[in-house]
CSV table of C-alpha atoms in Angstrom, one decimal:
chain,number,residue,atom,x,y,z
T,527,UNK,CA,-22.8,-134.2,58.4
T,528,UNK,CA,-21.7,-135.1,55.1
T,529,UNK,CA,-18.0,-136.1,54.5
T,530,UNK,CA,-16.3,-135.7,51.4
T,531,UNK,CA,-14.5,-138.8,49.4
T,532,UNK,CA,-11.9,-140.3,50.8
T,533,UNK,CA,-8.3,-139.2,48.9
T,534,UNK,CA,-5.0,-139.3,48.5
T,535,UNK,CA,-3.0,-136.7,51.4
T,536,UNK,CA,-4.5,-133.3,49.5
T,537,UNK,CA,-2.5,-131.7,47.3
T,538,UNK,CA,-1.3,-127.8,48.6
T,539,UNK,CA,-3.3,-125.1,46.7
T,540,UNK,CA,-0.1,-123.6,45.0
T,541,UNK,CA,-2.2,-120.8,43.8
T,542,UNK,CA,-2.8,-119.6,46.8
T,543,UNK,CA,-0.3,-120.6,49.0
T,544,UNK,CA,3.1,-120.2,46.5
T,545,UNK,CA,3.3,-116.7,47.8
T,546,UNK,CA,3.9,-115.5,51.4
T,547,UNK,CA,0.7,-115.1,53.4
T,548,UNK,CA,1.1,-111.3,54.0
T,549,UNK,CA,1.4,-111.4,50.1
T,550,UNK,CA,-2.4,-112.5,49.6
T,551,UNK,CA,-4.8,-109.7,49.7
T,552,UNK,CA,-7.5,-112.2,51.8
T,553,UNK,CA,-9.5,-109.3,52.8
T,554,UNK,CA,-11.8,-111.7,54.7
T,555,UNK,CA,-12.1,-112.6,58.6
T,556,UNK,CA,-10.6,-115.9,59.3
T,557,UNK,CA,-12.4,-118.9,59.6
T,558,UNK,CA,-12.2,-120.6,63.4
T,559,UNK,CA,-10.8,-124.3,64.0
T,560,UNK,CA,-12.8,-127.2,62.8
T,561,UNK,CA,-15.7,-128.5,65.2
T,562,UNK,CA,-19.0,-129.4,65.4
T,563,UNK,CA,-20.6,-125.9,66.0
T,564,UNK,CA,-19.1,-123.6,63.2
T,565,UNK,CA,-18.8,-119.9,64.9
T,566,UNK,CA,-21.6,-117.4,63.9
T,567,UNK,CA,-21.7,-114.8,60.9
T,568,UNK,CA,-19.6,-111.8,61.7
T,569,UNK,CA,-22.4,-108.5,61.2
T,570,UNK,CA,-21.1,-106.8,58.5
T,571,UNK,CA,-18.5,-109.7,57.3
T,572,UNK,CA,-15.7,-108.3,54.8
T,573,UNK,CA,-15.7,-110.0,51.4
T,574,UNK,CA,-12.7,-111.4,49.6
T,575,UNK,CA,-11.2,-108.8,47.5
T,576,UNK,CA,-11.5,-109.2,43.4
T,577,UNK,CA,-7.6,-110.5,43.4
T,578,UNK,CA,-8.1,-113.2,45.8
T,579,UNK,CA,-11.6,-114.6,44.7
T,580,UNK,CA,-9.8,-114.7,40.7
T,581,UNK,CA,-6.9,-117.0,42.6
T,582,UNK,CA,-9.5,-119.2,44.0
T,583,UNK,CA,-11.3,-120.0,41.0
T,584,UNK,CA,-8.4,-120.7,39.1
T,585,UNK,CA,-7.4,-123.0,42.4
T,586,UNK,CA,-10.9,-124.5,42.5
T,587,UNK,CA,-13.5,-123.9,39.5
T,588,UNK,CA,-10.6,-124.1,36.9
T,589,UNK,CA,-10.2,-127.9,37.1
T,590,UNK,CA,-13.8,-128.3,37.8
T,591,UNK,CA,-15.0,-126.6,34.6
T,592,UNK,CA,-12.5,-128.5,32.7
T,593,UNK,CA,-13.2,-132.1,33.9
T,594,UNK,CA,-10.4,-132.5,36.2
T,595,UNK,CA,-12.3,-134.1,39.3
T,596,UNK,CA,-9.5,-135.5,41.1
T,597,UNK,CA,-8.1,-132.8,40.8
T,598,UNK,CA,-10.3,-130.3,42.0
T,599,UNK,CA,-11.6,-132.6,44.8
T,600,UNK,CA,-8.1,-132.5,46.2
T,601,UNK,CA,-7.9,-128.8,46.4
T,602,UNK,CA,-11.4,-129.1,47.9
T,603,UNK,CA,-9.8,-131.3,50.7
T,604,UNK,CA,-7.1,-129.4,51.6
T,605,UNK,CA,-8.8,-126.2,51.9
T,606,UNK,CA,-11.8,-128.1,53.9
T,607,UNK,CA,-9.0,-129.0,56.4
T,608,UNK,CA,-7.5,-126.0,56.7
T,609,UNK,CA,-9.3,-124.4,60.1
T,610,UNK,CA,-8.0,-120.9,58.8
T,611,UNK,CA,-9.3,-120.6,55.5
T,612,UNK,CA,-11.1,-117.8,54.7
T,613,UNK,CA,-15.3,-118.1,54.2
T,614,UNK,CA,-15.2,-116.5,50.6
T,615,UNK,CA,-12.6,-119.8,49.9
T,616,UNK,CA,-14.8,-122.4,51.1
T,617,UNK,CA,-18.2,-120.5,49.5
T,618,UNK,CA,-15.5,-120.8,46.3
T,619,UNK,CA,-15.0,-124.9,47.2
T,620,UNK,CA,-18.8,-125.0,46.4
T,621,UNK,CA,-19.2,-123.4,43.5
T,622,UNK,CA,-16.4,-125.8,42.5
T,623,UNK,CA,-18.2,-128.7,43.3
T,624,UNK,CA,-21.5,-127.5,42.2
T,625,UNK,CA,-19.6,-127.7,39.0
T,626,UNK,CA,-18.5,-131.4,39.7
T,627,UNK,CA,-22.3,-132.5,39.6
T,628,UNK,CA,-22.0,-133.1,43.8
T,629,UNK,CA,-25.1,-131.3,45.1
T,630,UNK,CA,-25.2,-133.2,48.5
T,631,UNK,CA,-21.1,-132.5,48.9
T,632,UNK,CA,-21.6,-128.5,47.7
T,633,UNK,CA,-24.9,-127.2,49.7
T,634,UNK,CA,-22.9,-128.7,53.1
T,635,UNK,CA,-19.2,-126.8,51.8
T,636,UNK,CA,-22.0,-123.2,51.5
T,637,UNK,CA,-23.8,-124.2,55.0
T,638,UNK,CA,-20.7,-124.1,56.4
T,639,UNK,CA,-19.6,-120.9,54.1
T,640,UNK,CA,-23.1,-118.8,55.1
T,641,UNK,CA,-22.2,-119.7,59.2
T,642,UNK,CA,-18.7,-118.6,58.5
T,643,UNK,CA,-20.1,-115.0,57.5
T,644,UNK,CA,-19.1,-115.5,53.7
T,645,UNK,CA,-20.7,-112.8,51.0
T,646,UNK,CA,-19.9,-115.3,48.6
T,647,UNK,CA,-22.0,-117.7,50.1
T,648,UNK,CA,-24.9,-115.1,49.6
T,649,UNK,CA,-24.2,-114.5,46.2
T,650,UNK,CA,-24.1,-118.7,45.2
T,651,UNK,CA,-27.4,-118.7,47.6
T,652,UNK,CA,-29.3,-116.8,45.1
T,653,UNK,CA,-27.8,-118.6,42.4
T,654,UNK,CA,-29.7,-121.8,43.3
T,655,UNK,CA,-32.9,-120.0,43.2
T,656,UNK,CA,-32.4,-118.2,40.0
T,657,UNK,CA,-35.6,-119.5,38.6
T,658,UNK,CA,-37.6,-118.5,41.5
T,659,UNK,CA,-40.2,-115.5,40.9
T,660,UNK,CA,-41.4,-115.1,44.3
T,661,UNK,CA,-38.1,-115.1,45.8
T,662,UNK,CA,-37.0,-112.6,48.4
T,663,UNK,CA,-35.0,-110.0,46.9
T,664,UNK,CA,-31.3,-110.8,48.2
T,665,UNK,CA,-29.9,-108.4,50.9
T,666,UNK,CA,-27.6,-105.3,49.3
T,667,UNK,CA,-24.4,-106.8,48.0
T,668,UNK,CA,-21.2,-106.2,49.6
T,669,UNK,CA,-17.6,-105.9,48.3
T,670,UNK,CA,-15.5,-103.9,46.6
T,671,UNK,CA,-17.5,-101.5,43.8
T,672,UNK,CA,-16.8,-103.3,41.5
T,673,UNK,CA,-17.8,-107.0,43.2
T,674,UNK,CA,-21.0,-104.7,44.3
T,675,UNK,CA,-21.6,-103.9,40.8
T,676,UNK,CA,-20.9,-107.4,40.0
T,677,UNK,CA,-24.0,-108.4,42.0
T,678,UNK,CA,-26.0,-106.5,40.3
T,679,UNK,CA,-25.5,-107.4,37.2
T,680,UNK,CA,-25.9,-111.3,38.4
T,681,UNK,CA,-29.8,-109.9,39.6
T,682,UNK,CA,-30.3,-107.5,36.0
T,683,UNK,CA,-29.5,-110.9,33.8
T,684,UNK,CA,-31.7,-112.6,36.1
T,685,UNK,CA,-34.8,-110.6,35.9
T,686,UNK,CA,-34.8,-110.2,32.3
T,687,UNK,CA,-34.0,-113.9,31.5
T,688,UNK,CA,-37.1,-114.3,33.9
T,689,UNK,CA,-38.9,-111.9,31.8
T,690,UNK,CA,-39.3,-109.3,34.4
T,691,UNK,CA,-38.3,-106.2,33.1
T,692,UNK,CA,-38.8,-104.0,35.5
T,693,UNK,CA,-36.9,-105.8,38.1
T,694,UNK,CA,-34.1,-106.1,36.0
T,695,UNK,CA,-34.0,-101.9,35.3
T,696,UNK,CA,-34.0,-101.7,39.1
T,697,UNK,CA,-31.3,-103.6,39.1
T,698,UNK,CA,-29.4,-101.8,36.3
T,699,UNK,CA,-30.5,-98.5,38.1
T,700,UNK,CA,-29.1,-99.3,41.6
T,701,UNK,CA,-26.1,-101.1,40.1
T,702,UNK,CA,-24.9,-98.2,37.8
T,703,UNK,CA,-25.7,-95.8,40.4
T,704,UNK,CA,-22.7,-97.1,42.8
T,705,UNK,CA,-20.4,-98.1,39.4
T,706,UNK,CA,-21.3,-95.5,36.7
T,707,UNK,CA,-18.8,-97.5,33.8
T,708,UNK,CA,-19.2,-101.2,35.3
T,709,UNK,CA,-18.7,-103.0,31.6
T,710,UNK,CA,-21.7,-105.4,32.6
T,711,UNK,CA,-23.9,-103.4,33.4
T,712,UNK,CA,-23.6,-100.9,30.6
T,713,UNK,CA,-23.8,-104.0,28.3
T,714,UNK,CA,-26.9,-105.9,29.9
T,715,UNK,CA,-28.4,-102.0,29.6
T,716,UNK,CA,-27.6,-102.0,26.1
T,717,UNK,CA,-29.3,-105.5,25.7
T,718,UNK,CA,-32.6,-104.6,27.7
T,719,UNK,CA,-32.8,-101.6,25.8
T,720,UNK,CA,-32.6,-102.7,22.4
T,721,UNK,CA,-35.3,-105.4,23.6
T,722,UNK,CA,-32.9,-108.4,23.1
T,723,UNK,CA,-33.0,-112.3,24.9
T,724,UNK,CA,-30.3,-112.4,27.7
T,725,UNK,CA,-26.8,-113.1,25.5
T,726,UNK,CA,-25.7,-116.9,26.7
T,727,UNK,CA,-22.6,-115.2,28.1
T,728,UNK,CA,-24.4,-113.8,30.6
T,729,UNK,CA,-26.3,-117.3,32.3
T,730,UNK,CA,-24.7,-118.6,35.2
T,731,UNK,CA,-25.5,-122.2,35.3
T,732,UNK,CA,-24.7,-124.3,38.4
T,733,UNK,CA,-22.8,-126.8,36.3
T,734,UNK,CA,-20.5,-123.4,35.6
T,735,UNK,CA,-20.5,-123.2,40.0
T,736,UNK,CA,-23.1,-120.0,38.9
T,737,UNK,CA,-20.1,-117.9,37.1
T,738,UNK,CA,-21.1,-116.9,33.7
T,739,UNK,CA,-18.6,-116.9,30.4
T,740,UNK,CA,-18.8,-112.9,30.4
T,741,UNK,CA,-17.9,-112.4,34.1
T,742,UNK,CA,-15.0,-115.3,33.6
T,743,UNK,CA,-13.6,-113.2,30.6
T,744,UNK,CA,-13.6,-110.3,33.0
T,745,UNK,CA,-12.9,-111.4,36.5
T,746,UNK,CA,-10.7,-114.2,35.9
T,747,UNK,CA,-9.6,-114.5,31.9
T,748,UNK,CA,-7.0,-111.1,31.7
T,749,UNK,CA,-3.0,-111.1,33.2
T,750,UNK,CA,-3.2,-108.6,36.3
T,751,UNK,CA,-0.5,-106.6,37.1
T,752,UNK,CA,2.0,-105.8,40.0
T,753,UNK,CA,2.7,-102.0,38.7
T,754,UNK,CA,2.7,-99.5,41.9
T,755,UNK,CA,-0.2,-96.6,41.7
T,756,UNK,CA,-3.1,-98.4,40.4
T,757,UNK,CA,-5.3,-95.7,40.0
T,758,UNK,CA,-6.5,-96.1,36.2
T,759,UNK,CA,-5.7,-99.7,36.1
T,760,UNK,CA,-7.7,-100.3,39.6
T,761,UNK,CA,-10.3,-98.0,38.0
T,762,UNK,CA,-10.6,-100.4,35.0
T,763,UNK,CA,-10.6,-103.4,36.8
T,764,UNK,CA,-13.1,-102.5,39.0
T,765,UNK,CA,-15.1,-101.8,35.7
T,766,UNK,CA,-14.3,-105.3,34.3
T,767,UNK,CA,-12.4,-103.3,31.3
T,768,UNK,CA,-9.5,-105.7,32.0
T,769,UNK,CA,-8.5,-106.3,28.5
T,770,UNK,CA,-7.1,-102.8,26.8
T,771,UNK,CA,-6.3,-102.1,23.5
T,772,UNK,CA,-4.7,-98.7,23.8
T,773,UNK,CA,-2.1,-99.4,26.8
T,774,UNK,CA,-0.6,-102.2,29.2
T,775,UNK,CA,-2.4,-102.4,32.6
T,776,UNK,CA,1.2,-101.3,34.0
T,777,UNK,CA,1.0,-98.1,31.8
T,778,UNK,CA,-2.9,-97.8,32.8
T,779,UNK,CA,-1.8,-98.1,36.3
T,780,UNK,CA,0.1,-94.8,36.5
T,781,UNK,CA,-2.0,-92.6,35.1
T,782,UNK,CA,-5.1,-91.1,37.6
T,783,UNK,CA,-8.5,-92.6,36.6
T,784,UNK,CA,-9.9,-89.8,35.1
T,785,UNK,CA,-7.0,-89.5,32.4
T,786,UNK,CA,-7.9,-89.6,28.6
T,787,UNK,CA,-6.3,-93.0,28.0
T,788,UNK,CA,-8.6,-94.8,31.0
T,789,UNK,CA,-11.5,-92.7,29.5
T,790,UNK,CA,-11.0,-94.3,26.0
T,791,UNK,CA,-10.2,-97.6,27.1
T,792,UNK,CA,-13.5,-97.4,28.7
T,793,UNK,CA,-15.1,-96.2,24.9
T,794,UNK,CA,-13.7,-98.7,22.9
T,795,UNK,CA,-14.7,-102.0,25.7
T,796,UNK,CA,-18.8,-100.8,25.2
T,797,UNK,CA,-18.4,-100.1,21.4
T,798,UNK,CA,-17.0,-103.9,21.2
T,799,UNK,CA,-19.7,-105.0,23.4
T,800,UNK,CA,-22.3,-103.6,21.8
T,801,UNK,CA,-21.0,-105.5,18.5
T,802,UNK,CA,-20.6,-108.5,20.2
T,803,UNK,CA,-23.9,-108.6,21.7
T,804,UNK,CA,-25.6,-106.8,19.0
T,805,UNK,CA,-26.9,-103.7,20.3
T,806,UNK,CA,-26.2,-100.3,18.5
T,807,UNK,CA,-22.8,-99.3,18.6
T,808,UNK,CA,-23.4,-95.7,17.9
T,809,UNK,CA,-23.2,-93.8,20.6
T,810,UNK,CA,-20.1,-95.3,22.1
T,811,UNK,CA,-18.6,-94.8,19.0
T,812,UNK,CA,-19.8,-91.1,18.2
T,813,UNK,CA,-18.4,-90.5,21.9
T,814,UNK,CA,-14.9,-91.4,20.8
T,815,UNK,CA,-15.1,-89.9,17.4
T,816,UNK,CA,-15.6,-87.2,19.3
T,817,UNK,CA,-11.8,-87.4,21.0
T,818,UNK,CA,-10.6,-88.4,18.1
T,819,UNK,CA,-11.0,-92.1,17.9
T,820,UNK,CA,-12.5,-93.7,15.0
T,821,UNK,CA,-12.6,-97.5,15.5
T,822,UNK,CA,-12.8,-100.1,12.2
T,823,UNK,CA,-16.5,-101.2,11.4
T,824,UNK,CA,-15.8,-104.7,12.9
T,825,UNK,CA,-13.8,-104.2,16.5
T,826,UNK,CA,-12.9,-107.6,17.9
T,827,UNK,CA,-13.0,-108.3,21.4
């Protein structure tokens, strides 16, 4: 079994651990005590919900990403030694150290991660085999719809980096099927339909722990919100439309999700997209001329 570094006494993992535990949406089945025969993958394991896994990579792939090793190898540590982390945390630890360089150190953090019934573990797994053709098509993702969506997109930017196009509109299909107005999707659509190379926002190199720039901006890169109701905000968020121009998330979060406001938020996020990525704007554009919108030539993201 491989060990990890020998270090200082770890470090807590403030950003996880400042609050109270029933504070910490883990929506994940606790891991068992260290030992030498890690318990079996629960059937049907629950994944870490989209607020806890953008706590863990600002814990864990933060520092790695930005060159802090010690750092990051001491959150690494204490997590490892905690028998009641969650499997999504140490499926996170890998990522993180995938991002460190450590190959040996991360593949043993996701062995233990895939036996502990993480979905995250899954989702890193076909990371590592990105460039495979004849891969096995991963099982169907799991999560909230939004994470769901998520995967999905990870399998569309795939495929048509690959140069299979068809496998990639499968993709789209199935993912826009359970998320209608998931913000990747619509834009990776928007790419394979104008005929475009993959954006580089969308790769998700091991030396980023798999985690592309574009889902970073959208999963981790906005301020949440505490604001009761959460119906258009959730709604947004689970659509990766986390930073609005029209209204605060805590205004967004008590209005329903099908109101006007959550509607145009939507509108303006794929008209910036599509200039950002350099697909035709129209349509999203005509859509809220239509309600009354008319955006400036050059939106910014």
């Amino acid at each position: 079994m491989h060990t990890l570094p020998p270090l200082a006494p770890p470090l807590p993992l403030a950003a996880l651990r400042s609050a109270p535990r029933a504070e910490l949406p883990l929506f994940c089945p606790a891991g068992a005590p260290p030992s030498t025969a890690p318990p079996p993958a629960r059937e049907g394991a629950l994944r870490c919900g989209l607020h806890a896994i953008r706590a863990y990579r600002i814990a864990l792939l933060q520092p790695a990403l930005a060159g802090q090793t010690r750092r990051t190898w001491e959150a690494v540590r204490a997590l490892t030694l905690d028998g009641e982390a969650p499997p999504d945390l140490l499926a996170e630890a890998a990522r993180a150290v995938f991002a460190l360089g450590e190959a040996e150190a991360a593949d043993w953090l996701l062995r233990r991660a895939r036996r502990a019934g993480s979905a995250e573990s899954a989702l890193l797994t076909e990371t590592l085999r990105a460039d495979d053709l004849l891969a096995p098509p991963g099982a169907p993702p799991v999560g909230s719809s939004g994470q769901v969506a998520d995967a999905w997109a990870d399998r569309a930017a795939r495929a048509w980096a690959l140069g299979d196009a068809d496998m990639a509109r499968l993709h789209l299909r199935r993912g826009l099927e359970h998320r209608p107005h998931h913000a990747e999707l619509r834009a990776i659509l928007g790419v394979v339909e104008a005929g475009l190379p993959l954006p580089e926002a969308f790769a998700a190199p091991l030396r980023r722990g798999g985690v592309s720039t574009e889902r970073w901006r959208r999963r981790v890169g906005y301020t949440p919100t505490s604001a009761p109701g959460g119906d258009g905000w959730t709604a947004l968020r689970e659509d990766g439309v986390v930073h609005t121009r029209l209204a605060r998330p805590d205004e967004l979060a008590m209005l329903p999700a099908d109101h006007l406001a959550v509607r145009l938020e939507r509108l303006i996020d794929r008209a910036v997209d599509a200039e950002r990525f350099g697909y035709p704007a129209e349509p999203a554009r005509a859509a809220l001329q239509a309600m009354g919108l008319v955006l400036p030539l050059q939106a910014t993201a």
